[in-house]
Short mmCIF file of C-alpha atoms and ligand atoms in Angstrom, two decimals:
data_model
loop_
_atom_site.label_atom_id
_atom_site.label_comp_id
_atom_site.label_asym_id
_atom_site.label_seq_id
_atom_site.Cartn_x
_atom_site.Cartn_y
_atom_site.Cartn_z
CA MET A 1357 -6.04 -257.61 -141.01
CA PRO A 1358 -9.05 -255.78 -139.61
CA SER A 1359 -12.27 -256.36 -141.49
CA LEU A 1360 -15.80 -255.10 -141.73
CA VAL A 1361 -18.29 -256.49 -144.24
CA GLY A 1362 -18.58 -254.39 -147.37
CA GLN A 1363 -15.84 -251.92 -146.45
CA THR A 1364 -12.52 -251.19 -148.11
CA HIS A 1365 -9.55 -250.67 -145.79
CA SER A 1366 -9.65 -246.96 -146.46
CA ASN A 1367 -13.33 -246.81 -145.44
CA LEU A 1368 -12.70 -248.99 -142.43
CA LYS A 1369 -10.13 -246.50 -141.20
CA ASN A 1370 -12.78 -243.76 -141.20
CA GLN A 1371 -15.54 -246.08 -139.98
CA SER A 1372 -13.46 -246.95 -136.94
CA LEU A 1373 -12.07 -243.42 -136.28
CA GLY A 1374 -8.64 -244.78 -137.13
CA PHE A 1375 -8.70 -247.66 -134.63
CA SER A 1376 -8.24 -250.15 -137.48
CA TYR A 1377 -4.65 -248.91 -137.93
CA HIS A 1378 -3.56 -250.98 -134.95
CA GLU A 1379 -4.82 -254.28 -136.33
CA TYR A 1380 -2.52 -254.72 -139.32
CA ILE A 1381 -0.09 -257.48 -138.47
CA ARG A 1382 2.06 -259.53 -140.82
CA THR A 1383 4.41 -262.28 -139.68
CA LYS A 1384 6.69 -264.55 -141.68
CA LEU A 1385 5.78 -268.21 -142.05
CA ASP A 1386 8.44 -270.84 -141.67
CA ILE A 1387 7.95 -272.77 -144.90
CA ASN A 1388 9.99 -275.70 -143.59
CA LYS A 1389 7.21 -276.54 -141.18
CA GLU A 1390 4.29 -278.68 -142.26
CA THR A 1391 1.94 -277.18 -139.74
CA TYR A 1392 2.03 -273.67 -138.50
CA VAL A 1393 0.23 -272.50 -135.40
CA VAL A 1394 -0.90 -268.90 -135.45
CA ASN A 1395 -1.72 -267.10 -132.24
CA ILE A 1396 -4.70 -264.85 -132.62
CA PRO A 1397 -3.33 -261.37 -131.95
CA ALA A 1398 -4.67 -259.47 -128.98
CA GLY A 1399 -6.40 -256.17 -129.74
CA LYS A 1400 -4.00 -253.25 -129.22
CA THR A 1401 -6.88 -250.98 -128.20
CA PRO A 1402 -10.26 -251.64 -126.56
CA PHE A 1403 -11.99 -250.86 -129.89
CA LYS A 1404 -13.44 -254.13 -131.17
CA LEU A 1405 -12.86 -255.18 -134.76
CA ASP A 1406 -13.08 -258.52 -136.51
CA LEU A 1407 -10.09 -259.93 -138.36
CA ASN A 1408 -9.42 -261.52 -141.69
CA ILE A 1409 -6.60 -264.03 -141.47
CA ALA A 1410 -4.79 -264.57 -144.74
CA VAL A 1411 -1.70 -266.23 -146.12
CA SER A 1412 0.16 -264.40 -148.80
CA GLY A 1413 3.26 -265.21 -150.75
CA LYS A 1414 5.40 -264.10 -153.60
CA GLY A 1415 6.17 -266.46 -156.47
CA SER A 1416 9.56 -266.76 -158.17
CA ASP A 1417 8.10 -264.51 -160.90
CA GLY A 1418 7.70 -261.77 -158.28
CA ASN A 1419 3.91 -261.83 -158.38
CA SER A 1420 2.11 -262.00 -155.07
CA CYS A 1421 -0.98 -263.94 -154.24
CA SER A 1422 -3.09 -264.16 -151.15
CA THR A 1423 -5.69 -266.51 -149.72
CA THR A 1424 -8.05 -265.65 -146.92
CA ILE A 1425 -8.17 -268.49 -144.42
CA THR A 1426 -10.64 -267.03 -141.97
CA GLU A 1427 -13.03 -264.21 -142.64
CA GLN A 1428 -14.56 -262.00 -139.98
CA PHE A 1429 -12.93 -263.75 -137.06
CA THR A 1430 -14.45 -262.35 -133.88
CA ARG A 1431 -12.19 -262.25 -130.86
CA SER A 1432 -13.65 -262.74 -127.42
CA ASP A 1433 -13.48 -259.91 -124.89
CA ASP A 1434 -10.36 -261.34 -123.23
CA PHE A 1435 -8.39 -260.43 -126.34
CA TYR A 1436 -8.90 -256.72 -125.69
CA PRO A 1437 -7.57 -254.28 -123.09
CA ILE A 1438 -10.19 -252.95 -120.66
CA ALA A 1439 -12.45 -250.13 -121.83
CA GLU A 1440 -11.29 -247.75 -119.09
CA LEU A 1441 -8.48 -245.50 -120.23
CA SER A 1442 -5.92 -244.68 -117.57
CA ILE A 1443 -4.25 -241.30 -117.77
CA PRO A 1444 -0.78 -241.06 -116.24
CA SER A 1445 -0.46 -238.59 -113.36
CA ASN A 1446 1.94 -236.36 -115.34
CA ALA A 1447 -0.78 -235.88 -117.98
CA ILE A 1448 -3.39 -234.28 -115.72
CA PRO A 1449 -3.80 -230.71 -116.99
CA ASN A 1450 -3.70 -227.64 -114.77
CA THR A 1451 -6.36 -225.57 -116.52
CA ASP A 1452 -5.58 -222.56 -114.30
CA LYS A 1453 -1.97 -222.43 -115.45
CA TYR A 1454 -2.36 -219.41 -117.77
CA LYS A 1455 -5.07 -217.59 -115.83
CA PRO A 1456 -5.75 -214.74 -115.77
CA PHE A 1457 -5.46 -214.15 -119.50
CA SER A 1458 -6.94 -211.17 -121.25
CA MET A 1459 -8.06 -212.21 -124.69
CA PRO A 1460 -7.33 -209.73 -127.49
CA SER A 1461 -10.22 -208.89 -129.86
CA PRO A 1462 -10.51 -211.02 -133.01
CA THR A 1463 -8.69 -209.55 -136.01
CA ALA A 1464 -8.87 -209.65 -139.79
CA GLN A 1465 -5.51 -211.43 -139.75
CA GLY A 1466 -6.89 -214.27 -137.61
CA LEU A 1467 -10.06 -214.38 -139.71
CA PHE A 1468 -8.09 -214.74 -142.95
CA LEU A 1469 -5.93 -217.54 -141.53
CA ALA A 1470 -8.94 -219.38 -140.06
CA THR A 1471 -10.80 -219.42 -143.40
CA SER A 1472 -8.22 -220.27 -146.06
CA GLN A 1473 -5.27 -222.54 -146.64
CA SER A 1474 -1.97 -222.13 -148.43
CA ASN A 1475 0.50 -224.67 -149.68
CA TYR A 1476 2.98 -223.12 -147.22
CA ASP A 1477 3.37 -220.00 -149.35
CA ASP A 1478 1.57 -216.66 -149.85
CA ASN A 1479 -0.97 -218.15 -152.24
CA TYR A 1480 -4.11 -218.78 -150.15
CA GLN A 1481 -6.93 -220.97 -151.43
CA LYS A 1482 -10.43 -222.00 -150.50
CA VAL A 1483 -10.84 -224.90 -148.07
CA PHE A 1484 -13.09 -227.93 -147.93
CA VAL A 1485 -15.43 -228.04 -144.96
CA ASN A 1486 -17.99 -230.79 -144.76
CA ASN A 1487 -17.64 -231.45 -148.50
CA SER A 1488 -18.17 -227.82 -149.54
CA GLU A 1489 -15.46 -225.57 -150.92
CA GLY A 1490 -15.16 -221.95 -149.88
CA TYR A 1491 -13.58 -219.54 -147.42
CA PHE A 1492 -15.01 -221.37 -144.44
CA VAL A 1493 -14.10 -221.87 -140.83
CA ARG A 1494 -13.74 -225.46 -139.64
CA LYS A 1495 -14.71 -225.59 -136.02
CA PRO A 1496 -14.68 -228.76 -133.92
CA PRO A 1497 -17.66 -229.63 -131.71
CA SER A 1498 -17.82 -227.83 -128.38
CA THR A 1499 -17.07 -231.05 -126.46
CA ILE A 1500 -13.99 -233.10 -127.28
CA ARG A 1501 -12.71 -236.17 -125.48
CA VAL A 1502 -9.17 -237.21 -126.35
CA GLY A 1503 -7.54 -240.62 -126.09
CA LEU A 1504 -4.02 -241.74 -127.02
CA PHE A 1505 -3.60 -245.21 -128.53
CA GLY A 1506 -0.78 -247.39 -129.77
CA ASP A 1507 2.89 -246.78 -129.03
CA VAL A 1508 2.25 -243.89 -126.68
CA LYS A 1509 5.16 -242.25 -124.89
CA SER A 1510 4.94 -240.23 -121.72
CA GLU A 1511 5.92 -237.12 -123.72
CA ASP A 1512 2.90 -237.56 -125.99
CA TYR A 1513 0.61 -237.34 -122.96
CA GLU A 1514 2.53 -234.22 -121.88
CA THR A 1515 2.14 -232.60 -125.30
CA ILE A 1516 -1.65 -232.96 -125.25
CA ARG A 1517 -1.78 -231.93 -121.57
CA ASP A 1518 0.05 -228.71 -122.50
CA TYR A 1519 -2.48 -227.90 -125.24
CA ILE A 1520 -5.46 -228.64 -122.99
CA GLU A 1521 -3.92 -226.14 -120.55
CA VAL A 1522 -3.50 -223.41 -123.15
CA LEU A 1523 -6.94 -224.05 -124.70
CA ALA A 1524 -8.44 -223.35 -121.26
CA VAL A 1525 -7.64 -219.66 -121.85
CA VAL A 1526 -7.52 -219.23 -125.64
CA ALA A 1527 -10.66 -221.32 -126.26
CA PRO A 1528 -12.48 -221.08 -122.90
CA ASP A 1529 -15.80 -222.23 -124.41
CA LEU A 1530 -14.30 -225.49 -125.63
CA ASP A 1531 -14.83 -228.43 -123.29
CA ILE A 1532 -11.78 -230.57 -124.02
CA ALA A 1533 -10.49 -233.26 -121.68
CA TRP A 1534 -9.11 -236.78 -121.59
CA ALA A 1535 -11.62 -239.54 -122.22
CA ASN A 1536 -11.90 -241.94 -119.29
CA ASN A 1537 -13.42 -244.75 -121.29
CA ILE A 1538 -13.19 -245.89 -124.90
CA SER A 1539 -16.90 -245.10 -125.31
CA GLU A 1540 -16.28 -241.39 -124.61
CA VAL A 1541 -13.52 -240.84 -127.18
CA THR A 1542 -14.34 -238.33 -129.94
CA LEU A 1543 -10.76 -237.47 -130.93
CA PRO A 1544 -8.49 -240.53 -130.83
CA ILE A 1545 -4.81 -239.97 -131.52
CA HIS A 1546 -3.12 -243.06 -132.92
CA LEU A 1547 0.63 -243.39 -132.50
CA LEU A 1548 2.02 -246.16 -134.65
CA SER A 1549 4.77 -247.10 -137.03
CA CYS A 1550 3.85 -247.16 -140.69
CA THR A 1551 4.37 -250.64 -142.08
CA GLU A 1552 4.34 -251.69 -145.72
CA LEU A 1553 1.09 -253.51 -145.03
CA ILE A 1554 -0.60 -250.32 -143.79
CA ASN A 1555 0.91 -248.32 -146.65
CA GLU A 1556 -0.28 -250.84 -149.25
CA THR A 1557 -3.76 -251.45 -147.94
CA ALA A 1558 -5.08 -248.66 -145.76
CA ASP A 1559 -3.16 -245.40 -146.07
CA GLN A 1560 -0.76 -244.46 -148.83
CA TYR A 1561 0.28 -241.38 -146.84
CA CYS A 1562 1.54 -243.55 -143.99
CA ASN A 1563 5.22 -243.06 -144.76
CA THR A 1564 7.39 -246.14 -144.11
CA SER A 1565 10.65 -244.17 -144.23
CA GLY A 1566 10.19 -241.13 -141.98
CA PRO A 1567 7.83 -239.19 -139.73
CA SER A 1568 4.30 -238.54 -140.97
CA GLY A 1569 0.95 -237.50 -139.58
CA SER A 1570 -2.60 -236.77 -140.58
CA PHE A 1571 -5.87 -235.46 -139.24
CA SER A 1572 -9.12 -236.62 -140.75
CA ASP A 1573 -12.37 -234.99 -139.73
CA GLN A 1574 -15.46 -237.15 -139.90
CA TRP A 1575 -18.19 -234.60 -140.59
CA GLY A 1576 -21.71 -235.87 -140.51
CA SER A 1577 -20.53 -239.36 -141.33
CA ASN A 1578 -22.61 -242.29 -140.25
CA ASN A 1579 -19.67 -244.30 -139.06
CA LEU A 1580 -19.24 -247.27 -136.79
CA ALA A 1581 -17.58 -244.94 -134.29
CA PRO A 1582 -19.02 -241.43 -134.00
CA GLY A 1583 -16.62 -238.61 -133.25
CA TRP A 1584 -15.04 -235.44 -134.52
CA GLY A 1585 -12.11 -237.09 -136.28
CA PHE A 1586 -8.84 -238.88 -135.71
CA ILE A 1587 -5.14 -238.15 -135.78
CA ARG A 1588 -2.38 -240.51 -136.88
CA ILE A 1589 1.20 -239.80 -135.81
CA SER A 1590 3.95 -242.07 -137.10
CA ASP A 1591 7.62 -242.27 -136.31
CA GLN A 1592 7.85 -238.84 -134.70
CA PRO A 1593 11.42 -238.59 -133.44
CA TYR A 1594 11.95 -238.71 -129.70
CA GLY A 1595 11.91 -235.24 -128.13
CA SER A 1596 10.01 -233.75 -131.06
CA ARG A 1597 6.48 -232.45 -130.77
CA HIS A 1598 6.27 -231.01 -134.27
CA THR A 1599 4.02 -233.59 -135.89
CA LEU A 1600 1.60 -234.05 -133.00
CA THR A 1601 1.39 -230.28 -132.46
CA HIS A 1602 0.70 -229.66 -136.15
CA GLU A 1603 -1.99 -232.36 -136.48
CA PHE A 1604 -3.61 -231.34 -133.21
CA GLY A 1605 -3.73 -227.81 -134.66
CA HIS A 1606 -5.70 -229.15 -137.64
CA ALA A 1607 -8.05 -230.93 -135.23
CA MET A 1608 -8.65 -227.59 -133.49
CA GLY A 1609 -9.56 -226.01 -136.85
CA LEU A 1610 -6.27 -224.61 -138.15
CA TRP A 1611 -5.19 -224.67 -141.83
CA HIS A 1612 -1.74 -224.44 -143.38
CA SER A 1613 -0.21 -220.99 -143.70
CA GLY A 1614 2.81 -219.43 -145.36
CA ILE A 1615 4.04 -217.90 -142.09
CA ASP A 1616 7.49 -218.97 -140.97
CA ASN A 1617 8.15 -220.13 -137.40
CA THR A 1618 4.56 -221.20 -136.74
CA SER A 1619 3.17 -224.70 -136.25
CA MET A 1620 1.02 -224.48 -139.38
CA GLY A 1621 3.64 -222.80 -141.54
CA PRO A 1622 6.32 -224.07 -143.96
CA PRO A 1623 7.91 -227.38 -142.87
CA ASN A 1624 11.50 -226.11 -143.02
CA THR A 1625 10.82 -223.46 -140.36
CA GLN A 1626 7.88 -225.16 -138.64
CA ALA A 1627 7.56 -224.51 -134.90
CA GLY A 1628 7.03 -227.46 -132.55
CA TYR A 1629 4.62 -225.33 -130.51
CA TRP A 1630 1.72 -222.97 -131.22
CA ALA A 1631 3.22 -219.60 -132.09
CA ALA A 1632 1.37 -216.25 -131.93
CA HIS A 1633 -0.38 -216.68 -135.32
CA ASP A 1634 -1.55 -220.21 -134.46
CA LEU A 1635 -2.91 -219.06 -131.09
CA MET A 1636 -4.70 -216.05 -132.55
CA SER A 1637 -6.40 -218.25 -135.16
CA VAL A 1638 -7.42 -220.92 -132.65
CA ALA A 1639 -8.99 -218.23 -130.46
CA LEU A 1640 -11.00 -216.81 -133.36
CA ILE A 1641 -12.26 -220.25 -134.44
CA HIS A 1642 -13.40 -221.00 -130.89
CA ASN A 1643 -15.07 -217.65 -130.34
CA PRO A 1644 -18.60 -218.46 -129.07
CA LEU A 1645 -20.17 -216.42 -131.91
CA ILE A 1646 -18.59 -218.68 -134.53
CA THR A 1647 -20.21 -221.83 -135.89
CA SER A 1648 -18.58 -224.36 -138.16
CA GLY A 1649 -18.98 -223.79 -141.89
CA GLN A 1650 -19.53 -220.03 -141.56
CA THR A 1651 -18.04 -217.95 -144.35
CA ARG A 1652 -15.39 -215.29 -144.01
CA GLU A 1653 -18.03 -212.60 -144.65
CA GLU A 1654 -20.43 -214.00 -142.05
CA ILE A 1655 -17.68 -214.09 -139.45
CA GLN A 1656 -16.54 -210.59 -140.36
CA THR A 1657 -20.04 -209.36 -139.55
CA ALA A 1658 -20.52 -211.53 -136.46
CA LEU A 1659 -17.22 -210.40 -134.92
CA ASN A 1660 -17.35 -206.79 -136.10
CA ILE A 1661 -14.12 -207.00 -138.07
CA GLN A 1662 -13.32 -204.21 -140.54
CA GLY A 1663 -13.85 -205.25 -144.15
CA ASP A 1664 -11.01 -203.08 -145.47
CA GLU A 1665 -8.56 -204.83 -143.13
CA VAL A 1666 -9.63 -208.21 -144.52
CA GLN A 1667 -9.25 -206.79 -148.04
CA GLY A 1668 -5.75 -205.62 -147.15
CA PHE A 1669 -4.67 -209.21 -146.45
CA ILE A 1670 -6.39 -210.43 -149.62
CA ASN A 1671 -4.45 -207.82 -151.63
CA ASN A 1672 -1.15 -208.57 -149.93
CA PRO A 1673 -1.07 -211.98 -148.20
CA ALA A 1674 2.61 -211.52 -147.31
CA THR A 1675 1.42 -209.09 -144.62
CA LEU A 1676 -0.23 -212.03 -142.79
CA SER A 1677 3.15 -212.57 -141.17
CA ASN A 1678 2.79 -209.17 -139.43
CA ILE A 1679 3.24 -209.59 -135.70
CA PRO A 1680 -0.10 -210.19 -133.89
CA ASP A 1681 -1.24 -208.47 -130.68
CA SER A 1682 1.22 -208.77 -127.82
CA PRO A 1683 -0.76 -211.28 -125.66
CA TRP A 1684 -0.44 -213.78 -128.53
CA VAL A 1685 3.27 -213.11 -128.88
CA GLU A 1686 3.79 -213.50 -125.13
CA MET A 1687 1.79 -216.75 -125.01
CA GLY A 1688 3.73 -218.04 -128.03
CA GLU A 1689 6.99 -217.27 -126.21
CA LYS A 1690 5.81 -219.23 -123.17
CA LEU A 1691 4.94 -222.22 -125.35
CA LYS A 1692 8.27 -221.96 -127.15
CA LYS A 1693 10.08 -222.09 -123.82
CA GLN A 1694 7.93 -225.03 -122.73
CA PHE A 1695 8.78 -226.80 -126.00
CA ASN A 1696 12.50 -226.20 -125.53
CA ASP A 1697 12.34 -227.34 -121.90
CA SER A 1698 10.55 -230.54 -122.96
CA ARG A 1699 13.36 -231.31 -125.41
CA ASN A 1700 16.16 -230.63 -122.96
CA ARG A 1701 14.90 -232.91 -120.24
ZN1 ZN B 2633 -0.97 -230.24 -142.12
#
């Protein structure tokens, strides 16, 4: 198990921007053997973490007990992959792909969606941004460097490549690219299976019996690894981009909505691509006049959005599903086609 003096496993996960997820390993001991030789596991990522090595067992009464054999075992550099991150050639984005694109003006609809969250219905609530509650926008830093770690498939690289390409036109002020070295990573995406050990010790939301995902921002934290936040994606079925698309949307500032057939909307109709509403909201969040933590009212003023239009959505949130401006619909259609093509390959 990964270890860091004075930290719980849940803290360690945040301290390490999620890199600790990869270091939970449990193997069965052969109790018929008098001596048992354990190979020190190699690091799955270049992120360096010490290990606690423990033996645990379950008695005939069903109670478990555990003894730590070695605390804070430091592995030498040869136990880790090299710090350079190699990006496969199919993952290199073409940032001119959607150019020219004429960006529609920000709307009250986008503003509402960017500053509140629903539990996938028409009841929209305040959000938490940097430990404060309110109708706030959550905007990532203007520079993001992404890395994929763990059981990464070629299609995962392609999913992120596709979003880097679309962000080049919907969020042109955002500098997002692949990290070339572990030291550059500010948004690691961890792809791993949820094991009982992870579920018990580090992350109760890591679901051992189906797909799950999470995004955790790391606002102003004084962590071991600085960065914007981290994504965990577990057991996403082959040919499905839903979970990664949804969590990446959170990392770009999106909240849950009650709008069907969008990436951030209700799970039973959730799109595996950014639909018009998702795109419109991403664009508003990444407008250069917007800073993270701004309120709905401040943004309304900064972007010259009509107050009565915002009030209209407050009075009748069901109208948030109204169809956005046509460039968003057209872009959403392109991404839907891309999503379908990626599944049919
Ligand atoms: Zn979510």
